[in-house]
């Protein structure tokens, strides 16, 4: 290879890296505009959930616009009803728990205090670190800010709830045009490989989102039944927590058990119910890990657990809670692009030899 | 003139992409055995798996031998030359495909490397059927899927027979030349 060619390749490489970094910053900036990015993300999720039903109607011979309107109407009705029922139920549950909150916090404080005393008897150096004091101080720091931000959060939530269905509808109707628009600037030389990449990403994202949705629903129902059968009154709340925290890989199950245990501590006057809840939630999470997750999501996103953990940590560092949820989809997109490009180049080179 | 007359339906609006596809599909030999209803259903099933690249200039390579293939091309206008070992020059051109016909059809069934190079002989417009998406769409309607695959198999079988015939002719010719060379050596 001549020096000119080497230099040209080096410039192209630098340009590619600059474009990737610029795109990453723009993406981060976009995600920081939560009011705009969250409806967009929710719109994508809604689109992926509804697309199989739209296709089913199209296969029966119905026109696409009609299929989209029908499926969107049904989806909006079901999700609106579900949200309203959930809100009404949660409002009652949380109101009851708030009444019991002071005693629950006192029980937690007692538990931490006795654990601290036992630990300091075995490990004298622990006396320098009192987790109860640390938690109280942190709570005092966070609480005023959280209270002040409540009106803004409420307003942003209303905007998100109103915008998300709009994004869902237009993505359902015009999603295929976005795919074609992405291909528009691609030169013919890279046409097939670009279609492969976009098609695989679309397929994986769709399977992953639908798989996650089914998995969260199954976990929610299992938790509802198990906690209800154990005699707890706020079984629905535990089910909600289990379903929502399930979305976050690896850390989600830990959060689920922690939050569930805290709710049990608030709800019940003694410590034993908390242990029962911890046991039930742990068994359900283990079932999820060994049976439900492999079945629901399994081979759609083949990522090594270490890669997932690293992605989740990086995601949370850069984008907080949104980063936790988006980490796995983003890494799987990068993996698809990388493997498609490498596969294609490798096959081509091997055939040329 | 009735309101269903193409003149009247098109005078007030352009054809939708689905209608244009329907017109294109109706002309393709691959779908000639399907009824109008089946073609219409096929369009609604597979329209998402069809893409249109930029027009190809004369001499532009569509795909190269050895490149991983992912679908089939249909020629809307122009013509495409099919070559083996293209870098060795024109003498390895094996076929010329004209408008209305298709090529690269083997990759509608798999994603293995392309068996030949295709080059635009003149300015050409093509549409591309993405194999994986096309197969997934056909799986959802076995009736249409069977007819399309039967038609495709028929075309492939015809091309295989033609290739066998050409190879036999070449073999016979080679044998004649060898016999001729042996005779002249013997003399």
Short mmCIF file of C-alpha atoms in Angstrom, two decimals:
data_model
loop_
_atom_site.label_atom_id
_atom_site.label_comp_id
_atom_site.label_asym_id
_atom_site.label_seq_id
_atom_site.Cartn_x
_atom_site.Cartn_y
_atom_site.Cartn_z
CA UNK A 1 0.00 0.00 0.00
CA UNK A 2 1.41 3.43 -0.99
CA UNK A 3 1.89 6.25 1.51
CA UNK A 4 -0.95 8.25 -0.10
CA UNK A 5 -3.37 5.35 0.32
CA UNK A 6 -2.25 4.86 3.96
CA UNK A 7 -2.77 8.54 4.67
CA UNK A 8 -6.20 8.52 3.02
CA UNK A 9 -7.22 5.47 5.05
CA UNK A 10 -5.97 7.15 8.23
CA UNK A 11 -8.01 10.31 7.49
CA UNK A 12 -11.10 8.18 6.79
CA UNK A 13 -10.56 6.35 10.09
CA UNK A 14 -10.25 9.65 11.99
CA UNK A 15 -13.42 10.97 10.35
CA UNK A 16 -15.30 7.77 11.24
CA UNK A 17 -14.20 8.02 14.89
CA UNK A 18 -15.14 11.72 15.03
CA UNK A 19 -18.59 10.99 13.60
CA UNK A 20 -19.12 8.18 16.14
CA UNK A 21 -18.07 10.41 19.06
CA UNK A 22 -20.24 13.31 17.81
CA UNK A 23 -23.19 10.94 17.38
CA UNK A 24 -22.65 9.59 20.91
CA UNK A 25 -22.65 13.11 22.40
CA UNK A 26 -25.72 14.11 20.40
CA UNK A 27 -27.44 10.93 21.57
CA UNK A 28 -26.50 11.70 25.19
CA UNK A 29 -27.75 15.29 24.79
CA UNK A 30 -31.00 14.00 23.26
CA UNK A 31 -31.50 11.55 26.11
CA UNK A 32 -30.90 14.32 28.64
CA UNK A 33 -33.92 16.08 27.15
CA UNK A 34 -36.12 13.66 29.03
CA UNK A 35 -39.36 15.35 28.02
CA UNK A 36 -38.53 14.71 24.34
CA UNK A 37 -36.53 11.51 24.49
CA UNK A 38 -38.76 9.51 26.83
CA UNK A 39 -41.93 9.78 24.67
CA UNK A 40 -39.77 8.85 21.68
CA UNK A 41 -38.42 5.78 23.49
CA UNK A 42 -41.90 4.86 24.75
CA UNK A 43 -43.17 5.35 21.19
CA UNK A 44 -40.60 2.85 19.93
CA UNK A 45 -41.57 0.37 22.64
CA UNK A 46 -45.26 0.78 21.80
CA UNK A 47 -44.47 0.34 18.09
CA UNK A 48 -42.53 -2.88 18.66
CA UNK A 49 -45.31 -4.25 20.88
CA UNK A 50 -48.05 -3.44 18.35
CA UNK A 51 -46.27 -4.30 15.07
CA UNK A 52 -46.98 -8.08 15.18
CA UNK A 53 -50.72 -7.36 15.48
CA UNK A 54 -50.64 -4.85 12.63
CA UNK A 55 -48.87 -7.43 10.44
CA UNK A 56 -51.43 -10.08 11.38
CA UNK A 57 -54.25 -7.82 10.18
CA UNK A 58 -52.35 -6.96 6.99
CA UNK A 59 -51.92 -10.68 6.24
CA UNK A 60 -55.68 -11.09 6.48
CA UNK A 61 -55.97 -8.55 3.68
CA UNK A 62 -56.72 -5.35 5.60
CA UNK A 63 -55.03 -2.16 4.43
CA UNK A 64 -52.14 -0.96 6.55
CA UNK A 65 -53.71 2.34 7.65
CA UNK A 66 -56.82 0.54 8.83
CA UNK A 67 -54.74 -2.08 10.66
CA UNK A 68 -52.66 0.63 12.36
CA UNK A 69 -55.73 2.58 13.48
CA UNK A 70 -57.47 -0.50 14.87
CA UNK A 71 -54.41 -1.84 16.71
CA UNK A 72 -53.50 1.62 18.03
CA UNK A 73 -57.04 2.18 19.29
CA UNK A 74 -57.07 -1.19 21.06
CA UNK A 75 -53.58 -0.62 22.48
CA UNK A 76 -54.50 2.87 23.73
CA UNK A 77 -57.72 1.60 25.27
CA UNK A 78 -56.02 -1.32 27.02
CA UNK A 79 -53.03 0.67 28.25
CA UNK A 80 -55.23 3.60 29.30
CA UNK A 81 -57.49 1.28 31.25
CA UNK A 82 -54.54 -0.51 32.78
CA UNK A 83 -52.86 2.76 33.78
CA UNK A 84 -56.06 4.11 35.30
CA UNK A 85 -56.74 0.92 37.27
CA UNK A 86 -53.11 0.70 38.36
CA UNK A 87 -53.04 4.34 39.43
CA UNK A 88 -56.30 3.98 41.35
CA UNK A 89 -55.06 0.80 43.04
CA UNK A 90 -51.58 2.17 43.78
CA UNK A 91 -52.99 5.43 45.14
CA UNK A 92 -54.94 3.49 47.76
CA UNK A 93 -52.02 1.17 48.54
CA UNK A 94 -49.44 3.93 48.85
CA UNK A 95 -51.80 6.04 50.97
CA UNK A 96 -52.11 3.13 53.39
CA UNK A 97 -48.36 2.56 53.44
CA UNK A 98 -47.58 6.23 54.03
CA UNK A 99 -49.61 6.02 57.25
CA UNK A 100 -47.46 3.07 58.34
CA UNK A 101 -44.20 4.60 57.03
CA UNK A 102 -42.89 6.10 60.29
CA UNK A 103 -43.19 2.77 62.11
CA UNK A 104 -41.60 0.97 59.16
CA UNK A 105 -38.69 3.38 59.11
CA UNK A 106 -38.32 2.93 62.87
CA UNK A 107 -38.24 -0.88 62.41
CA UNK A 108 -35.61 -0.52 59.65
CA UNK A 109 -33.61 1.81 61.86
CA UNK A 110 -33.84 -0.75 64.69
CA UNK A 111 -32.74 -3.54 62.37
CA UNK A 112 -29.75 -1.59 61.09
CA UNK A 113 -28.89 -0.51 64.62
CA UNK A 114 -28.84 -4.07 65.97
CA UNK A 115 -26.88 -5.29 62.95
CA UNK A 116 -24.38 -2.47 63.50
CA UNK A 117 -23.98 -3.42 67.18
CA UNK A 118 -23.40 -7.10 66.34
CA UNK A 119 -20.92 -6.22 63.60
CA UNK A 120 -18.97 -3.79 65.75
CA UNK A 121 -18.64 -6.51 68.42
CA UNK A 122 -16.94 -8.78 65.86
CA UNK A 123 -15.19 -6.08 63.76
CA UNK A 124 -14.22 -3.15 66.03
CA UNK A 125 -13.28 -0.91 63.07
CA UNK A 126 -16.92 -0.85 62.00
CA UNK A 127 -17.61 1.69 64.81
CA UNK A 128 -16.18 4.33 62.49
CA UNK A 129 -18.99 3.77 60.00
CA UNK A 130 -22.62 3.92 61.13
CA UNK A 131 -24.84 3.18 58.14
CA UNK A 132 -27.94 4.41 59.95
CA UNK A 133 -26.44 7.88 60.44
CA UNK A 134 -25.19 7.92 56.86
CA UNK A 135 -28.65 7.01 55.52
CA UNK A 136 -30.37 9.66 57.64
CA UNK A 137 -27.89 12.34 56.52
CA UNK A 138 -28.26 11.33 52.86
CA UNK A 139 -32.05 11.35 53.23
CA UNK A 140 -31.92 14.88 54.64
CA UNK A 141 -29.79 15.99 51.69
CA UNK A 142 -32.00 14.39 49.01
CA UNK A 143 -35.49 15.07 50.42
CA UNK A 144 -35.71 18.89 49.99
CA UNK A 145 -34.48 18.69 46.38
CA UNK A 146 -36.87 15.86 45.62
CA UNK A 147 -39.82 17.79 47.07
CA UNK A 148 -38.91 20.94 45.14
CA UNK A 149 -38.66 19.02 41.89
CA UNK A 150 -42.09 17.37 42.32
CA UNK A 151 -44.15 19.96 40.36
CA UNK A 152 -41.69 19.88 37.44
CA UNK A 153 -41.61 16.07 37.47
CA UNK A 154 -45.41 15.99 37.53
CA UNK A 155 -45.58 18.37 34.55
CA UNK A 156 -42.98 16.40 32.58
CA UNK A 157 -44.85 13.18 33.34
CA UNK A 158 -48.08 14.65 31.95
CA UNK A 159 -46.27 15.81 28.79
CA UNK A 160 -44.66 12.39 28.37
CA UNK A 161 -47.97 10.58 28.84
CA UNK A 162 -49.60 12.82 26.21
CA UNK A 163 -46.73 12.68 23.69
CA UNK A 164 -45.95 8.96 23.91
CA UNK A 165 -49.18 7.81 22.13
CA UNK A 166 -48.55 10.35 19.35
CA UNK A 167 -45.06 8.98 18.77
CA UNK A 168 -46.39 5.40 18.93
CA UNK A 169 -49.04 6.07 16.29
CA UNK A 170 -46.70 7.73 13.82
CA UNK A 171 -43.98 5.14 14.30
CA UNK A 172 -46.55 2.40 13.68
CA UNK A 173 -47.81 4.07 10.56
CA UNK A 174 -44.58 5.36 9.11
CA UNK A 175 -41.88 3.17 10.70
CA UNK A 176 -41.09 1.46 7.39
CA UNK A 177 -40.49 4.88 5.81
CA UNK A 178 -37.91 5.68 8.49
CA UNK A 179 -36.09 2.51 7.50
CA UNK A 180 -36.06 3.61 3.88
CA UNK A 181 -35.04 7.14 4.85
CA UNK A 182 -32.03 5.68 6.70
CA UNK A 183 -31.01 3.86 3.53
CA UNK A 184 -31.46 6.88 1.28
CA UNK A 185 -27.95 8.37 1.66
CA UNK A 186 -26.23 4.96 1.49
CA UNK A 187 -24.29 4.37 -1.75
CA UNK A 188 -25.18 1.23 -3.74
CA UNK A 189 -21.86 -0.37 -2.81
CA UNK A 190 -22.98 -0.67 0.83
CA UNK A 191 -26.67 -1.12 0.10
CA UNK A 192 -27.09 -4.80 1.00
CA UNK A 193 -24.92 -4.69 4.08
CA UNK A 194 -26.83 -1.63 5.37
CA UNK A 195 -30.16 -3.39 4.87
CA UNK A 196 -28.80 -6.43 6.72
CA UNK A 197 -27.66 -4.30 9.65
CA UNK A 198 -30.93 -2.35 9.88
CA UNK A 199 -33.01 -5.51 9.48
CA UNK A 200 -31.11 -7.39 12.19
CA UNK A 201 -31.23 -4.43 14.59
CA UNK A 202 -34.98 -4.08 13.99
CA UNK A 203 -35.51 -7.81 14.50
CA UNK A 204 -33.40 -7.97 17.67
CA UNK A 205 -34.91 -4.85 19.21
CA UNK A 206 -38.42 -6.07 18.48
CA UNK A 207 -37.74 -9.52 19.96
CA UNK A 208 -35.93 -8.02 22.97
CA UNK A 209 -38.65 -5.47 23.81
CA UNK A 210 -41.47 -7.99 23.35
CA UNK A 211 -39.51 -10.59 25.32
CA UNK A 212 -38.89 -8.14 28.15
CA UNK A 213 -42.56 -7.17 28.21
CA UNK A 214 -43.71 -10.79 28.43
CA UNK A 215 -41.06 -11.57 31.04
CA UNK A 216 -42.05 -8.58 33.21
CA UNK A 217 -45.73 -9.56 32.91
CA UNK A 218 -45.01 -13.17 33.92
CA UNK A 219 -42.87 -12.03 36.88
CA UNK A 220 -45.60 -9.59 37.94
CA UNK A 221 -48.32 -12.25 37.83
CA UNK A 222 -46.18 -14.82 39.65
CA UNK A 223 -45.35 -12.30 42.37
CA UNK A 224 -49.00 -11.30 42.69
CA UNK A 225 -50.08 -14.93 43.15
CA UNK A 226 -47.22 -15.93 45.46
CA UNK A 227 -47.40 -12.87 47.73
CA UNK A 228 -51.22 -13.00 47.73
CA UNK A 229 -51.17 -16.66 48.74
CA UNK A 230 -48.70 -15.82 51.53
CA UNK A 231 -51.40 -13.59 53.04
CA UNK A 232 -50.01 -10.12 52.36
CA UNK A 233 -52.56 -7.37 51.63
CA UNK A 234 -50.49 -5.26 49.22
CA UNK A 235 -49.73 -8.08 46.77
CA UNK A 236 -50.45 -5.80 43.79
CA UNK A 237 -47.78 -3.35 44.90
CA UNK A 238 -45.18 -6.10 45.21
CA UNK A 239 -46.17 -7.33 41.73
CA UNK A 240 -45.73 -3.81 40.29
CA UNK A 241 -42.31 -3.44 41.89
CA UNK A 242 -41.22 -6.86 40.64
CA UNK A 243 -42.43 -6.17 37.08
CA UNK A 244 -40.88 -2.69 36.86
CA UNK A 245 -37.51 -3.50 38.44
CA UNK A 246 -37.25 -6.58 36.22
CA UNK A 247 -36.50 -4.26 33.29
CA UNK A 248 -33.05 -3.48 34.69
CA UNK A 249 -30.63 -6.34 34.03
CA UNK A 250 -28.82 -7.92 37.02
CA UNK A 251 -29.42 -4.96 39.36
CA UNK A 252 -33.19 -5.17 38.91
CA UNK A 253 -33.66 -8.40 40.89
CA UNK A 254 -31.60 -7.00 43.79
CA UNK A 255 -33.68 -3.81 43.76
CA UNK A 256 -36.84 -5.90 43.67
CA UNK A 257 -35.87 -7.88 46.76
CA UNK A 258 -34.67 -4.73 48.60
CA UNK A 259 -37.78 -2.65 47.84
CA UNK A 260 -40.10 -5.61 48.45
CA UNK A 261 -38.48 -6.24 51.85
CA UNK A 262 -38.83 -2.57 52.79
CA UNK A 263 -42.52 -2.60 51.86
CA UNK A 264 -42.99 -5.73 54.02
CA UNK A 265 -41.21 -3.98 56.88
CA UNK A 266 -43.60 -1.02 56.61
CA UNK A 267 -46.69 -3.15 56.10
CA UNK A 268 -46.22 -5.67 58.91
CA UNK A 269 -45.48 -5.04 62.60
CA UNK A 270 -42.67 -7.62 62.84
CA UNK A 271 -39.55 -8.76 60.97
CA UNK A 272 -40.65 -12.28 60.02
CA UNK A 273 -42.95 -11.21 57.12
CA UNK A 274 -39.98 -9.33 55.65
CA UNK A 275 -37.99 -12.59 55.57
CA UNK A 276 -40.92 -14.40 53.95
CA UNK A 277 -41.16 -11.72 51.24
CA UNK A 278 -37.39 -11.83 50.68
CA UNK A 279 -37.58 -15.61 50.25
CA UNK A 280 -40.54 -15.48 47.84
CA UNK A 281 -39.01 -12.72 45.71
CA UNK A 282 -35.64 -14.47 45.63
CA UNK A 283 -37.23 -17.74 44.46
CA UNK A 284 -39.16 -15.90 41.75
CA UNK A 285 -36.02 -14.09 40.57
CA UNK A 286 -34.10 -17.38 40.46
CA UNK A 287 -36.92 -18.93 38.40
CA UNK A 288 -36.74 -15.92 36.11
CA UNK A 289 -33.00 -16.28 35.65
CA UNK A 290 -33.08 -20.01 34.99
CA UNK A 291 -36.34 -20.52 33.08
CA UNK A 292 -38.30 -17.40 32.10
CA UNK A 293 -35.49 -15.16 30.84
CA UNK A 294 -33.91 -17.83 28.60
CA UNK A 295 -37.33 -18.64 27.13
CA UNK A 296 -38.57 -15.08 26.69
CA UNK A 297 -35.35 -13.41 25.60
CA UNK A 298 -32.78 -16.20 25.40
CA UNK A 299 -31.07 -16.15 22.05
CA UNK A 300 -32.34 -12.78 20.78
CA UNK A 301 -29.56 -10.83 22.44
CA UNK A 302 -26.53 -13.02 22.89
CA UNK A 303 -24.38 -10.99 25.20
CA UNK A 304 -21.93 -12.31 27.74
CA UNK A 305 -23.04 -11.52 31.34
CA UNK A 306 -19.84 -9.53 31.92
CA UNK A 307 -20.61 -7.36 28.89
CA UNK A 308 -24.12 -6.77 30.21
CA UNK A 309 -22.84 -5.79 33.66
CA UNK A 310 -20.23 -3.44 32.19
CA UNK A 311 -22.85 -1.89 29.90
CA UNK A 312 -25.31 -1.40 32.77
CA UNK A 313 -22.65 0.28 34.92
CA UNK A 314 -21.55 2.58 32.08
CA UNK A 315 -25.17 3.29 31.17
CA UNK A 316 -26.04 4.29 34.72
CA UNK A 317 -22.94 6.46 34.95
CA UNK A 318 -23.77 8.45 31.82
CA UNK A 319 -27.55 8.44 31.75
CA UNK A 320 -28.80 7.40 35.16
CA UNK A 321 -31.96 5.26 35.25
CA UNK A 322 -32.56 5.61 31.49
CA UNK A 323 -29.02 4.37 30.97
CA UNK A 324 -29.71 1.28 33.08
CA UNK A 325 -32.68 0.36 30.91
CA UNK A 326 -31.12 1.25 27.55
CA UNK A 327 -27.72 -0.31 28.19
CA UNK A 328 -28.49 -3.77 26.83
CA UNK A 329 -30.35 -2.63 23.67
CA UNK A 330 -27.58 -0.14 22.82
CA UNK A 331 -24.82 -2.71 23.28
CA UNK A 332 -26.71 -5.28 21.21
CA UNK A 333 -27.08 -2.71 18.39
CA UNK A 334 -23.33 -2.10 18.46
CA UNK A 335 -22.76 -5.85 18.44
CA UNK A 336 -25.05 -6.35 15.41
CA UNK A 337 -23.28 -3.61 13.44
CA UNK A 338 -19.86 -4.99 14.33
CA UNK A 339 -20.65 -8.66 13.56
CA UNK A 340 -22.43 -7.86 10.28
CA UNK A 341 -19.55 -5.73 9.05
CA UNK A 342 -16.88 -8.21 10.12
CA UNK A 343 -18.84 -11.23 8.75
CA UNK A 344 -19.34 -9.56 5.40
CA UNK A 345 -15.72 -8.43 5.06
CA UNK A 346 -14.42 -11.86 6.16
CA UNK A 347 -16.64 -13.79 3.71
CA UNK A 348 -15.69 -11.45 0.90
CA UNK A 349 -11.95 -11.67 1.60
CA UNK A 350 -12.06 -15.46 1.91
CA UNK A 351 -13.82 -15.76 -1.45
CA UNK A 352 -11.35 -13.48 -3.13
CA UNK A 353 -8.30 -15.53 -2.08
CA UNK B 1 -65.66 6.46 -18.20
CA UNK B 2 -66.28 4.76 -14.86
CA UNK B 3 -64.64 5.78 -11.65
CA UNK B 4 -62.65 2.53 -11.65
CA UNK B 5 -61.01 3.53 -14.96
CA UNK B 6 -57.23 3.94 -14.43
CA UNK B 7 -57.41 7.28 -16.21
CA UNK B 8 -59.81 8.71 -13.69
CA UNK B 9 -58.21 7.05 -10.64
CA UNK B 10 -54.80 8.42 -11.56
CA UNK B 11 -55.73 11.84 -12.83
CA UNK B 12 -56.41 13.15 -9.35
CA UNK B 13 -53.67 11.38 -7.47
CA UNK B 14 -50.40 9.57 -7.99
CA UNK B 15 -50.28 5.84 -7.48
CA UNK B 16 -49.41 4.74 -3.97
CA UNK B 17 -46.20 2.76 -3.56
CA UNK B 18 -48.34 -0.39 -3.03
CA UNK B 19 -50.16 0.19 -6.32
CA UNK B 20 -46.86 0.67 -8.15
CA UNK B 21 -45.60 -2.57 -6.60
CA UNK B 22 -48.78 -4.34 -7.66
CA UNK B 23 -48.19 -3.22 -11.26
CA UNK B 24 -44.56 -4.41 -11.12
CA UNK B 25 -45.44 -7.77 -9.53
CA UNK B 26 -48.15 -8.46 -12.09
CA UNK B 27 -45.56 -8.24 -14.87
CA UNK B 28 -42.94 -10.50 -13.27
CA UNK B 29 -42.73 -14.09 -14.61
CA UNK B 30 -41.98 -15.22 -11.03
CA UNK B 31 -45.52 -14.34 -9.94
CA UNK B 32 -47.26 -15.11 -13.22
CA UNK B 33 -48.98 -18.22 -11.78
CA UNK B 34 -50.62 -16.25 -8.95
CA UNK B 35 -54.14 -14.90 -9.28
CA UNK B 36 -54.83 -11.15 -8.98
CA UNK B 37 -56.09 -11.65 -5.43
CA UNK B 38 -52.96 -13.60 -4.52
CA UNK B 39 -50.68 -10.95 -6.05
CA UNK B 40 -52.50 -8.24 -4.08
CA UNK B 41 -52.12 -10.25 -0.86
CA UNK B 42 -48.46 -10.91 -1.69
CA UNK B 43 -47.81 -7.18 -2.10
CA UNK B 44 -49.36 -6.47 1.31
CA UNK B 45 -47.28 -9.27 2.86
CA UNK B 46 -43.87 -8.48 1.38
CA UNK B 47 -43.90 -4.74 0.67
CA UNK B 48 -41.81 -4.18 3.80
CA UNK B 49 -39.08 -6.48 2.52
CA UNK B 50 -38.67 -4.63 -0.79
CA UNK B 51 -36.15 -1.84 -1.19
CA UNK B 52 -35.01 0.30 -4.08
CA UNK B 53 -31.33 1.20 -4.38
CA UNK B 54 -30.15 4.24 -6.35
CA UNK B 55 -30.16 3.75 -10.14
CA UNK B 56 -27.08 1.92 -11.36
CA UNK B 57 -24.85 3.53 -13.98
CA UNK B 58 -23.50 1.51 -16.91
CA UNK B 59 -20.52 -0.52 -15.68
CA UNK B 60 -21.45 -0.23 -11.98
CA UNK B 61 -21.14 -3.47 -10.03
CA UNK B 62 -24.35 -4.58 -8.30
CA UNK B 63 -22.70 -7.35 -6.29
CA UNK B 64 -19.44 -9.26 -6.51
CA UNK B 65 -18.73 -12.97 -6.60
CA UNK B 66 -17.93 -14.12 -3.06
CA UNK B 67 -19.78 -11.27 -1.35
CA UNK B 68 -22.36 -12.41 1.18
CA UNK B 69 -25.73 -12.20 -0.53
CA UNK B 70 -28.97 -11.41 1.22
CA UNK B 71 -31.61 -11.24 -1.47
CA UNK B 72 -32.78 -11.07 -5.05
CA UNK B 73 -32.84 -8.19 -7.52
CA UNK B 74 -35.56 -7.49 -10.07
CA UNK B 75 -34.78 -5.29 -13.06
CA UNK B 76 -37.28 -2.50 -13.61
CA UNK B 77 -35.33 -1.00 -16.51
CA UNK B 78 -31.97 -1.58 -18.19
CA UNK B 79 -29.98 -4.83 -18.28
CA UNK B 80 -27.49 -6.65 -16.09
CA UNK B 81 -24.56 -8.85 -17.15
CA UNK B 82 -23.67 -11.89 -15.04
CA UNK B 83 -19.97 -12.80 -14.90
CA UNK B 84 -17.82 -15.51 -13.40
CA UNK B 85 -14.40 -14.30 -12.21
CA UNK B 86 -15.20 -10.77 -13.39
CA UNK B 87 -11.66 -9.54 -12.80
CA UNK B 88 -10.55 -11.79 -15.66
CA UNK B 89 -12.58 -9.78 -18.16
CA UNK B 90 -15.62 -10.06 -20.41
CA UNK B 91 -14.93 -13.54 -21.73
CA UNK B 92 -16.51 -14.98 -18.57
CA UNK B 93 -19.90 -13.38 -19.06
CA UNK B 94 -22.46 -16.17 -18.65
CA UNK B 95 -25.78 -14.34 -19.06
CA UNK B 96 -27.47 -11.03 -19.73
CA UNK B 97 -30.65 -10.35 -17.74
CA UNK B 98 -33.18 -7.94 -19.23
CA UNK B 99 -35.87 -5.70 -17.75
CA UNK B 100 -38.72 -7.60 -16.06
CA UNK B 101 -36.45 -10.51 -15.13
CA UNK B 102 -34.61 -11.19 -11.87
CA UNK B 103 -31.20 -12.34 -10.69
CA UNK B 104 -29.49 -13.32 -7.45
CA UNK B 105 -32.58 -15.46 -6.68
CA UNK B 106 -30.56 -18.17 -4.87
CA UNK B 107 -29.99 -15.68 -2.06
CA UNK B 108 -33.70 -15.40 -1.54
CA UNK B 109 -33.33 -18.88 -0.02
CA UNK B 110 -30.00 -18.56 1.83
CA UNK B 111 -27.30 -16.05 2.77
CA UNK B 112 -24.27 -17.77 1.31
CA UNK B 113 -21.73 -15.93 -0.84
CA UNK B 114 -22.78 -14.84 -4.32
CA UNK B 115 -21.84 -17.29 -7.05
CA UNK B 116 -21.25 -14.65 -9.72
CA UNK B 117 -20.66 -10.94 -10.25
CA UNK B 118 -23.42 -8.78 -11.69
CA UNK B 119 -22.68 -5.56 -13.54
CA UNK B 120 -25.07 -3.02 -15.07
CA UNK B 121 -24.72 -3.13 -18.87
CA UNK B 122 -26.53 0.21 -19.18
CA UNK B 123 -28.21 2.67 -16.80
CA UNK B 124 -30.53 0.40 -14.83
CA UNK B 125 -33.16 0.62 -12.12
CA UNK B 126 -33.51 -2.34 -9.78
CA UNK B 127 -35.59 -3.33 -6.79
CA UNK B 128 -34.23 -5.58 -4.07
CA UNK B 129 -36.08 -8.31 -2.18
CA UNK B 130 -34.46 -8.89 1.21
CA UNK B 131 -34.35 -12.68 1.62
CA UNK B 132 -34.83 -13.03 5.36
CA UNK B 133 -37.71 -10.56 5.57
CA UNK B 134 -39.27 -12.01 2.41
CA UNK B 135 -39.19 -15.56 3.81
CA UNK B 136 -40.58 -14.40 7.18
CA UNK B 137 -43.46 -12.65 5.38
CA UNK B 138 -44.23 -15.72 3.25
CA UNK B 139 -44.17 -18.04 6.28
CA UNK B 140 -47.18 -16.18 7.62
CA UNK B 141 -49.27 -17.17 4.60
CA UNK B 142 -48.44 -20.74 3.54
CA UNK B 143 -50.75 -20.64 0.48
CA UNK B 144 -48.96 -17.70 -1.12
CA UNK B 145 -45.60 -18.88 0.19
CA UNK B 146 -46.02 -22.26 -1.49
CA UNK B 147 -46.98 -20.69 -4.84
CA UNK B 148 -44.07 -18.25 -4.81
CA UNK B 149 -41.55 -20.92 -3.80
CA UNK B 150 -42.95 -23.31 -6.43
CA UNK B 151 -42.57 -20.63 -9.07
CA UNK B 152 -39.03 -19.81 -7.91
CA UNK B 153 -38.09 -23.51 -7.88
CA UNK B 154 -39.42 -23.83 -11.43
CA UNK B 155 -37.22 -20.97 -12.61
CA UNK B 156 -34.18 -22.38 -10.79
CA UNK B 157 -34.84 -25.85 -12.23
CA UNK B 158 -35.09 -24.36 -15.72
CA UNK B 159 -31.80 -22.52 -15.30
CA UNK B 160 -30.15 -25.66 -13.91
CA UNK B 161 -31.36 -27.69 -16.93
CA UNK B 162 -30.00 -25.03 -19.24
CA UNK B 163 -26.65 -25.06 -17.43
CA UNK B 164 -26.53 -28.88 -17.60
CA UNK B 165 -27.25 -28.72 -21.34
CA UNK B 166 -24.53 -26.13 -21.93
CA UNK B 167 -22.05 -28.17 -19.88
CA UNK B 168 -22.92 -31.33 -21.87
CA UNK B 169 -22.44 -29.43 -25.12
CA UNK B 170 -19.09 -28.13 -23.88
CA UNK B 171 -18.05 -31.64 -22.83
CA UNK B 172 -18.98 -33.04 -26.24
CA UNK B 173 -17.09 -30.26 -27.98
CA UNK B 174 -14.02 -30.88 -25.80
CA UNK B 175 -14.16 -34.60 -26.58
CA UNK B 176 -14.41 -33.83 -30.28
CA UNK B 177 -11.40 -31.54 -30.05
CA UNK B 178 -9.43 -34.18 -28.08
CA UNK B 179 -10.32 -36.87 -30.63
CA UNK B 180 -9.36 -34.50 -33.42
CA UNK B 181 -6.04 -33.69 -31.70
CA UNK B 182 -5.34 -37.41 -31.07
CA UNK B 183 -6.07 -38.22 -34.73
CA UNK B 184 -3.75 -35.51 -36.01
CA UNK B 185 -1.02 -36.70 -33.56
CA UNK B 186 -1.52 -40.26 -34.76
CA UNK B 187 -1.03 -39.13 -38.38
#
